[in-house]
Amino acid sequence: MIAIERLSKRYGETAAVADVSLEIAEGESLAIVGSSGSGKSTLLKTINRLVEPSAGRVVVDGEDVSTVAPHLLRRRIGYVMQGAGLFPHRTAFENISTTPRLLRWEEPRIRARVDELLTLLGLDPATYGPRKPHELSGGEQQRVGVARALAAEPRVLLMDEPFGALDPAVRAKAQVDLAALRKRLGLTIVLVTHDMDEAARLGDRIAVMHRGRLLQQGTPAEIFSRPATPEVAALVASDDRPFRLLALGSVRDLVEPGSAAGDPVAVEATLRGALGALLWSRRDAAPVVGAGGEALGIVTLKRLIEAGAEPKA
Amino acid sequence: MTAIEASAAAGSSTFDRLGLLAAGVAISGLALGPFATLKPNRILDGAPVSLFAALSPPVAAAVMLLAAAAAIVVALRTPALLRLLAGLAVAAALLIALGTAPSHLVARDDMLARIGPGWGFWLAFLAFALVASDAIVRLRLRPLMRVAALALVLAGAGALFASGALDDLSLLKEYAPRAQAFWSEARTHLLLSFGSVAAALTLGVPLGLACHFSPRFEGPALGFLTAIQTIPSIALFALLIAPLGWLAANLPSASAVGISGVGIAPAFVALTLYALLPVVAGVASALASTPRDAVEAARASGMTERQALLLVKAPLAAPRLLASLRVTLVQTIGLATVAALIGAGGFGTFVFQGMGQTAIDLVLLGAVPTVALAFAASVALDAAAEAAAR
Ligand SMILES: Nc1ncnc2c1ncn2[C@@H]1O[C@H](COP(=O)(O)OP(=O)(O)OP(=O)(O)O)[C@@H](O)[C@H]1O
Ligand SMILES: [Mg+2]
C-alpha cells in the first residue's frame, strides 16, 4: 500500500507538485495522467526517492520512505522509464540481473530469475540474454527494461511513460502483456502516461494532474463520464469519448430479455465491440450468449447508444 | 553512356585516389629531387645529390624498379594488405639504400663528411609511409592487432638501426659518440613524461571527480588550471626554479631526495601542472557525458552513488577518458623536450645542443625519437579507447 500525504515539490519558483494526497491499495493500479509539465514524473519519483519532496511524505507499507536509505528502498521498488534506459555497455542478461546482484543473490538464483522473466516477456533467454541493447528493437528493449524492474521480485512497480516510445501496434501488445503480468504477479502499479486510452486500459483508477495539482481521481468510467473540472473535461473531451466510455463497459451490464436474429455477441465483450457488431450488420439488436454458448437475452442498439451518451446531471 | 563517361567511370573504379597521388609524389620525388645531401662536415650546408649519383647503379636501379612497381600497386585499387606490404617494403628499401650512399659517395677515411636524406628521399619515404598507414586504417584492424602492427613496425625499424646498415648516415654519426648519453636521456624523457602524467592522474582524477559531483567547485578549479595552461612553458619552468631552490636550500630532506631549483624537480612539477587541466577537464566532461537515462536507471535499480560511478558511469566514460589521456600524454611527451632548458635532461638536450651548434642532425637526434614516442603512445591509447568502446 502506498500513501502520498500532502506532498509538494518546488523547484525555485515553480511548484512541480502542489499538495497532492493519494492512496494506492495493495494490488491496485493507478494511472497518472495530465498535460506535459503537470508534475506527473516528479510525483512518481518521490515514491522511490529519485526526487525528495519539499513538503509532505510518502508511506510505503506503513513505512515513511524518508526513513529508508534510498538505495535500499529502490531495490524493493521496480522502476521502468520511457525508452527503457538500459545500460548500453551491458547485455540484456546483465541489465536484468542488476538489482539481484546488488542484493547478492546466488548466481544460480539470478540465472533462473532472468531466464524466467525473459521467457515471461516472450524473449528466448538463449537468444536475447547475450545481446547488447543496441542489438535489440525498441519493443524488445522495453521488455528488457520491464524485466530489469521486476528482477528482484518487487511488489510495487513504478512506470514513467513506459510505452511512450513504441509504435501503436507494439504498444498495444505491450499493454496487453503488462495487464497479464500484473494479474499473474499481483503487482501494485503506478503508471504515468500521456495517453488516456492507455490510462483507461491499464489503470483501475486514474489520477488527473494539472500544474502540480491533483484535480480528480476515480475509475476510468467516472473520469470519462463526470469530469470534475473544466481541465479534466478538456483532457477527456474528444470525438471518440463515447467509444472510450463504451470500451470500459461489458455487454453483461446491458443484457435484456428477448430474442434477436443473426450472429450472437459474447456477454463478456465490450459495449464498444457490441455496438460495432450491430452497426456493421445493420441490426437493432443481437442475441447475447454466455461462455458456453447458452442464450442469455439480447442487447439493443438503443441502450448501447444511451450508454455512450453524456450522463444526465 | 558516352565514351567519356565510360572512361571516367572505369577510371574511378580502377584507380585509387590517395594511392595515385602518393605514387605520383613519390616517383617525381625520386626522379627529380635530391635523394641525399652531402655535407663536407656536420655544420656546413649540404649539396643535393640525385638518386643515381648517390647510389651505385645496381642499387639505384633496384630502388627505382621497386618504387615503380609499388607505385603501380598503390595507384590501382588493390587489397589493403598488399598496399600495406608495398608501402612498408619501399620505406624499408629506401632507408637501406640511403644507408649505402655514404660508402658510395665519400672515401673511407673521410670522417668529417656527413650524408643525410634529401627532400626527394623524404617525399618518397613519407608518401609510402602514408600509404602504409592508410592501408592499416582500411584493414580495420581490431585494437589489439593495431598495437601488434605498431610493435612490428617498431621492431623492424629497431632491427634496421641495430643491423649497422644505416651507421654511416649523419643521424647515426651524431648518435654513435653519444650512445650512452642517448639512452640515459631517453630514460629521463620517459620518466619525465610518463611520471608527470602519472602524477597528474593521481591528483587529477580525484579533482575531476570533485568537479563532477560539485558544480560549484568545477568553475574555479578549471579556471585556475586553465590559467596555468596559459603560462608559457619556459616561464613556468623559470617560475618554479625559485621556490624549489628555496626548498632545497632550507630543507635538508628536500635536497636529500634530489629536489633542487634546476633539474628534474621543477620540470616534473611544471609538466604535472600542465597535464592537470586536460586530466581534470577530461574526467569531468567524460563523466558528464554519460547518458542521463543510464545514470537514472542505475540509481533507480538501487545502486549507491559509488556503485553508479564504478559500474555505470566509469565504463561508459572510459573511451572519452582514454582519449583525453592520449592528448595529455602526447602533449607532455612533446613538452618534456623544453625541460632540457633548465637542465632536466631528456631528448630536448640534443635539440638545444644541436641548435647551439647549428648542427641540424643533432637536433634531429632529439626530435625524431620524441616524435616516434608520441606517435607510439598515441596509437596505443587510441587502440585502448576503441577497445573500451566495444
Ligand atoms: N530537476 C528539475 N529542476 C527544475 N525544474 C524541474 C525539474 N524537474 C522538473 N521540473 C519542472 O517541474 C515541472 C513538472 O515536471 P515533470 O517532469 O514532473 O512533468 P511531467 O508531468 O512528467 O511532464 P511530461 O509529461 O512532459 O513528462 C515542470 O515545469 C518542470 O520544468
Ligand atoms: Mg514526465
PDB file of N, CA, C and O and ligand atoms in Angstrom, chain A residues 40-41 160-161 192, ligand 2:
ATOM      1  N   LYS A  40       3.651  14.963 -13.237  1.00  0.00           N
ATOM      2  CA  LYS A  40       3.431  13.516 -13.127  1.00  0.00           C
ATOM      3  C   LYS A  40       4.715  12.784 -12.754  1.00  0.00           C
ATOM      4  O   LYS A  40       4.752  12.006 -11.795  1.00  0.00           O
ATOM      5  N   SER A  41       5.782  13.041 -13.525  1.00  0.00           N
ATOM      6  CA  SER A  41       7.041  12.327 -13.263  1.00  0.00           C
ATOM      7  C   SER A  41       7.580  12.680 -11.888  1.00  0.00           C
ATOM      8  O   SER A  41       8.078  11.816 -11.159  1.00  0.00           O
ATOM      9  N   ASP A 160       7.167   5.227 -15.800  1.00  0.00           N
ATOM     10  CA  ASP A 160       7.049   6.590 -16.311  1.00  0.00           C
ATOM     11  C   ASP A 160       6.973   6.547 -17.831  1.00  0.00           C
ATOM     12  O   ASP A 160       7.984   6.384 -18.507  1.00  0.00           O
ATOM     13  N   GLU A 161       5.793   6.682 -18.368  1.00  0.00           N
ATOM     14  CA  GLU A 161       5.549   6.580 -19.807  1.00  0.00           C
ATOM     15  C   GLU A 161       6.321   5.420 -20.416  1.00  0.00           C
ATOM     16  O   GLU A 161       7.104   5.601 -21.348  1.00  0.00           O
ATOM     17  N   VAL A 192       2.615   6.437 -15.167  1.00  0.00           N
ATOM     18  CA  VAL A 192       2.429   7.780 -15.721  1.00  0.00           C
ATOM     19  C   VAL A 192       2.243   7.645 -17.221  1.00  0.00           C
ATOM     20  O   VAL A 192       2.973   6.893 -17.871  1.00  0.00           O
TER      21      VAL A 192
HETATM   22 MG    MG C   2       7.409  13.128 -17.307  1.00  0.00          MG
END
